[in-house]
Amino acid sequence: KKNAQLNNLRFEMAQIQRDQRSRPDDLPQAIKAVLDDNALEMRYQPKVDLRSQRIKSVEALVRWPVDHAQVLATNLLIDVAEQYGLIEQLTMQVFNKVLQEVASWEKKGLHVVVWINLSARLLALPQLPKMLERCLNVWNMPASAIGLEVTESAFIHDIEHTTALLFELKRLGFRLSIDDFGTGYSSLAYLRRFPIDELKIDKLFVQGMSNSQQDKQIVQSIIDLAHNFSLSVVAEGVEHEETLNTLRQMGCDDIQGYYFAHPMRGEQLLGWCEEFHHRT
Ligand code: C2E
Ligand code: MG
Ligand code: MG
Ligand code: MG
């Protein structure tokens, strides 16, 4: 049972090693050039509300430009951007692109909250709330249109500072979610300490459920934990109907994964949502 997971892990490790071996020395420069060209692309993946069968929100995922000679996986892009001090510029670009797109969807009658991934390192930046606020003003959008997905690793450094920052982001009106919940240095203390709205169950557990009773129990525990704290809970990485049905029985609120949709271009989203709502 654990074999599948182990294989998965081995596969991921091999992939990372391969990525690093083929990593050119000028990768940071290549990233800088793409950033300066404002050339990053965005994709959007719906979060399906199981109870209403409606799309109330989507997650924004950054992509290296598809027509670029080089190919670069998102995880590696983020890693290198973090290491070379480019993550601030990357995040601002993502925010601007997302807000511009949300504004255009609103005009066409598509109202969805967009969740944006926030690098853990950015939570160390005291000017982060101001930066995001300025961005919202430029596009004339309310913070309530945006959710921020943060991983647990953001919380292990300076607890006092992180707490203050999260409260400031919350005060501005952003929704907050803990991404990849259960894989980091989980401390239950922050569930009562931080002003969060949602837990996001890592796909490792979600996908493990099909052959691991333990993963099933972990997922059920996270769902119950979230609900006991009046938080919403979403499962990522759902690829099969069986997993979907299990999560529904377990009381999971939202579902995300290839079963419903791969991350798609902003132009496709309106049509996709219309078709989905028509179908269900
Ligand atoms: P994440 O936020 O945990 O996102 C989930 C990842 O799982 C995404 O990979 C998504 O494309 C993928 N995924 C979605 N559904 C399925 C499924 O059913 N099966 C499988 N196997 N995978 C699925 P992606 O887009 O490559 O992003 C990887 C990570 O990079 C993200 O993990 C997030 O931590 C980070 N990231 C992505 N976009 C941004 C961004 O704009 N800013 C920052 N700071 N980080 C980002
Ligand atoms: Mg995420
Ligand atoms: Mg995740
Ligand atoms: Mg992840």
XYZ file of C-alpha atoms and ligand atoms in Angstrom:
329
model
C 0.000 0.000 0.000
C 2.774 2.345 0.950
C 4.551 1.228 -2.203
C 2.563 3.452 -4.494
C 3.382 6.446 -2.328
C 7.019 5.502 -2.147
C 7.149 5.125 -5.898
C 5.511 8.472 -6.248
C 8.074 10.029 -3.970
C 10.926 8.352 -5.837
C 9.507 9.627 -9.083
C 9.313 13.152 -7.732
C 12.867 12.980 -6.385
C 14.155 11.714 -9.726
C 12.322 14.525 -11.437
C 13.855 17.131 -9.152
C 17.332 15.687 -9.697
C 16.801 15.693 -13.432
C 15.570 19.275 -13.299
C 18.654 20.297 -11.377
C 21.075 18.481 -13.611
C 19.652 20.182 -16.683
C 19.463 23.456 -14.863
C 21.555 25.971 -16.743
C 23.744 28.305 -14.717
C 21.896 31.259 -16.100
C 18.503 30.157 -14.837
C 18.138 33.125 -12.471
C 18.962 35.454 -15.382
C 16.476 33.698 -17.640
C 13.807 34.131 -14.974
C 14.735 37.766 -14.486
C 14.374 38.355 -18.236
C 10.930 36.743 -18.337
C 9.873 38.781 -15.313
C 11.127 42.015 -16.872
C 9.179 41.167 -20.045
C 6.055 40.687 -17.938
C 5.831 37.364 -19.800
C 4.691 34.913 -17.109
C 1.369 33.244 -17.864
C -1.487 32.344 -15.559
C -3.755 29.327 -15.456
C -6.853 28.898 -13.331
C -8.230 25.740 -11.733
C -11.801 25.697 -10.376
C -12.653 24.707 -6.819
C -16.021 22.944 -7.013
C -18.428 23.536 -4.119
C -19.848 20.033 -3.544
C -23.061 21.099 -1.846
C -24.195 23.621 -4.465
C -22.268 22.060 -7.387
C -21.144 25.546 -8.310
C -17.837 27.239 -8.995
C -17.387 29.954 -6.422
C -13.637 30.210 -6.648
C -10.583 29.269 -8.698
C -6.882 28.937 -7.890
C -4.368 30.919 -9.925
C -1.265 28.943 -10.915
C 1.698 30.603 -12.565
C 3.265 29.181 -15.742
C 6.542 29.753 -17.499
C 5.742 31.177 -21.000
C 4.770 28.268 -23.277
C 6.484 29.629 -26.396
C 9.777 30.126 -24.544
C 12.711 28.046 -25.851
C 13.383 26.747 -22.355
C 10.920 24.630 -20.403
C 10.607 25.274 -16.692
C 8.352 23.550 -14.177
C 6.416 25.824 -11.845
C 7.921 24.323 -8.687
C 11.427 25.008 -9.943
C 10.492 28.516 -11.091
C 9.230 29.314 -7.600
C 12.240 27.709 -5.877
C 14.770 29.629 -7.929
C 12.820 32.881 -7.692
C 12.839 32.488 -3.907
C 16.566 31.706 -3.782
C 17.578 34.618 -5.989
C 15.447 37.361 -4.523
C 12.999 37.417 -7.421
C 9.909 36.208 -5.596
C 8.677 39.723 -4.776
C 8.708 40.743 -8.431
C 7.112 37.429 -9.435
C 4.332 37.828 -6.895
C 3.562 41.386 -7.999
C 3.354 40.223 -11.595
C 1.023 37.376 -10.639
C -1.175 39.738 -8.618
C -1.416 42.277 -11.420
C -2.216 39.661 -14.035
C -4.818 37.989 -11.850
C -6.526 41.247 -10.858
C -6.664 42.417 -14.455
C -8.250 39.121 -15.424
C -10.740 39.135 -12.517
C -11.810 42.633 -13.499
C -12.469 41.477 -17.071
C -14.427 38.413 -15.868
C -16.573 40.628 -13.648
C -17.536 42.690 -16.700
C -18.643 39.508 -18.443
C -20.715 38.433 -15.458
C -18.379 35.814 -14.000
C -18.005 36.348 -10.264
C -15.409 34.123 -8.657
C -12.936 34.504 -5.826
C -9.386 33.878 -7.022
C -6.973 32.119 -4.687
C -3.338 33.146 -5.134
C -0.401 31.136 -3.754
C 1.815 33.191 -1.504
C 5.407 32.081 -1.055
C 6.192 31.440 2.603
C 9.174 33.758 2.365
C 6.987 36.716 1.538
C 5.377 36.558 4.945
C 8.678 37.852 6.297
C 8.195 41.042 4.291
C 6.711 43.803 6.470
C 5.596 45.826 3.433
C 3.624 42.911 1.942
C 0.138 44.124 2.958
C 0.881 47.599 1.566
C 2.140 46.111 -1.705
C -0.977 44.015 -2.156
C -3.239 46.904 -1.178
C -1.639 49.139 -3.799
C -2.216 46.432 -6.392
C -5.912 46.219 -5.504
C -6.239 49.990 -5.846
C -4.659 49.988 -9.298
C -7.282 47.527 -10.569
C -10.044 48.929 -8.400
C -10.793 45.532 -6.883
C -11.828 44.678 -3.310
C -9.618 42.342 -1.271
C -12.659 40.092 -0.823
C -12.172 38.994 -4.461
C -8.860 37.411 -3.487
C -7.863 34.520 -1.259
C -4.293 33.813 -0.222
C -2.969 30.235 -0.001
C -0.050 29.953 2.384
C 1.854 26.803 3.356
C 2.567 25.790 6.923
C 6.284 26.395 6.467
C 5.484 30.099 6.603
C 4.530 29.758 10.231
C 7.625 28.177 11.691
C 9.937 31.171 11.591
C 8.766 34.178 13.534
C 5.397 33.341 15.044
C 4.760 36.822 16.445
C 5.541 38.526 13.181
C 3.563 36.010 11.103
C 0.540 36.368 13.366
C 0.577 40.143 13.048
C 0.975 39.959 9.283
C -1.865 37.471 8.819
C -4.165 39.642 10.929
C -3.219 42.642 8.805
C -4.022 40.725 5.582
C -7.297 39.566 7.129
C -8.148 43.125 8.182
C -7.650 44.241 4.578
C -10.290 41.677 3.582
C -8.281 38.819 2.052
C -9.425 35.246 2.678
C -6.726 32.946 4.003
C -6.124 29.259 3.368
C -3.458 26.846 4.625
C -2.162 24.994 1.573
C -0.741 21.439 1.647
C -2.152 21.007 5.127
C -0.634 18.127 7.042
C 2.643 17.883 5.160
C 4.565 20.619 6.937
C 5.372 21.277 10.554
C 1.763 21.146 11.616
C 1.022 22.716 14.915
C -2.563 22.725 16.015
C -1.845 25.849 18.026
C -2.022 28.031 14.949
C -5.540 26.889 14.151
C -6.789 28.962 17.032
C -4.115 31.590 16.722
C -4.349 32.586 13.058
C -7.371 34.179 11.344
C -7.716 31.508 8.652
C -10.799 30.564 6.630
C -9.853 27.286 4.987
C -7.681 24.185 5.200
C -6.477 22.615 1.986
C -5.719 18.893 2.202
C -2.539 17.965 0.350
C -2.968 15.735 -2.685
C -0.549 13.225 -1.175
C -3.257 12.192 1.335
C -6.132 12.647 -1.111
C -4.584 10.369 -3.702
C -3.342 7.934 -1.087
C -6.904 7.230 0.080
C -7.588 4.730 -2.680
C -5.170 2.217 -1.209
C -4.349 3.413 2.267
C -6.721 3.218 5.210
C -4.335 5.495 7.103
C -4.546 8.218 4.482
C -8.314 7.922 4.613
C -8.217 8.443 8.363
C -5.907 11.422 7.994
C -8.250 13.019 5.456
C -11.309 12.404 7.655
C -9.438 13.858 10.641
C -8.508 17.015 8.749
C -12.101 17.469 7.568
C -13.433 17.076 11.119
C -10.710 19.304 12.509
C -11.562 22.054 10.022
C -15.266 21.846 10.797
C -14.668 21.857 14.545
C -12.856 25.147 14.052
C -15.595 26.443 11.703
C -13.191 26.393 8.786
C -13.999 25.333 5.273
C -12.029 22.398 3.882
C -10.949 21.676 0.312
C -9.268 18.595 -1.157
C -6.714 19.046 -3.959
C -5.555 16.497 -6.524
C -8.874 14.675 -7.026
C -8.535 12.662 -10.221
C -11.109 9.867 -9.883
C -14.824 9.660 -9.277
C -14.271 7.160 -6.474
C -12.155 9.699 -4.583
C -14.795 12.353 -5.167
C -17.545 10.128 -3.749
C -15.465 9.225 -0.709
C -14.762 12.902 -0.013
C -18.431 13.740 -0.398
C -19.369 11.084 2.167
C -16.660 12.435 4.463
C -18.226 15.897 4.377
C -15.528 17.719 2.421
C -16.724 21.174 1.282
C -14.795 21.826 -1.920
C -13.006 19.703 -4.476
C -10.213 20.534 -6.850
C -8.450 18.299 -9.341
C -8.073 16.946 -12.828
C -11.337 15.000 -12.388
C -13.193 18.281 -12.884
C -10.641 20.428 -14.672
C -6.986 20.960 -15.369
C -5.695 24.494 -14.818
C -6.913 26.514 -17.829
C -6.378 29.884 -19.473
C -8.400 32.826 -18.240
C -10.236 33.129 -21.576
C -11.540 29.571 -21.231
C -12.880 29.924 -17.715
C -16.202 31.659 -18.392
C -17.193 29.106 -21.037
C -16.083 26.222 -18.853
C -18.091 27.472 -15.854
C -21.193 28.017 -17.975
C -20.973 24.503 -19.332
C -20.329 23.035 -15.895
C -23.316 24.835 -14.357
C -25.472 23.803 -17.276
C -24.452 20.168 -16.908
C -25.048 19.907 -13.156
P -0.108 23.971 -4.935
O -0.548 25.362 -4.621
O -0.250 22.969 -3.856
O -0.917 23.581 -6.241
C -1.343 22.290 -6.567
C -0.557 21.696 -7.722
O -1.179 20.467 -8.108
C -0.511 22.530 -8.992
O 0.751 22.288 -9.616
C -1.643 21.949 -9.822
O -1.492 22.183 -11.213
C -1.520 20.487 -9.474
N -2.774 19.740 -9.602
C -4.043 20.193 -9.608
N -4.940 19.193 -9.723
C -4.225 18.054 -9.779
C -4.580 16.654 -9.903
O -5.741 16.267 -9.967
N -3.538 15.762 -9.953
C -2.230 16.154 -9.857
N -1.297 15.215 -9.906
N -1.874 17.454 -9.735
C -2.851 18.392 -9.701
P 1.602 23.478 -10.274
O 0.667 24.369 -11.029
O 2.743 22.873 -10.999
O 2.127 24.295 -9.024
C 3.039 23.727 -8.131
C 3.221 24.590 -6.892
O 3.862 25.817 -7.238
C 1.906 25.000 -6.224
O 1.439 23.953 -5.390
C 2.324 26.243 -5.474
O 2.914 25.918 -4.257
C 3.393 26.826 -6.387
N 2.811 27.928 -7.184
C 2.040 27.859 -8.295
N 1.695 29.096 -8.735
C 2.265 29.968 -7.869
C 2.296 31.419 -7.762
O 1.685 32.156 -8.538
N 3.034 31.947 -6.728
C 3.695 31.162 -5.826
N 4.388 31.759 -4.838
N 3.674 29.819 -5.872
C 2.972 29.235 -6.884
Mg -2.169 26.216 -3.781
Mg -1.497 22.456 -2.407
Mg 1.767 21.768 -3.190
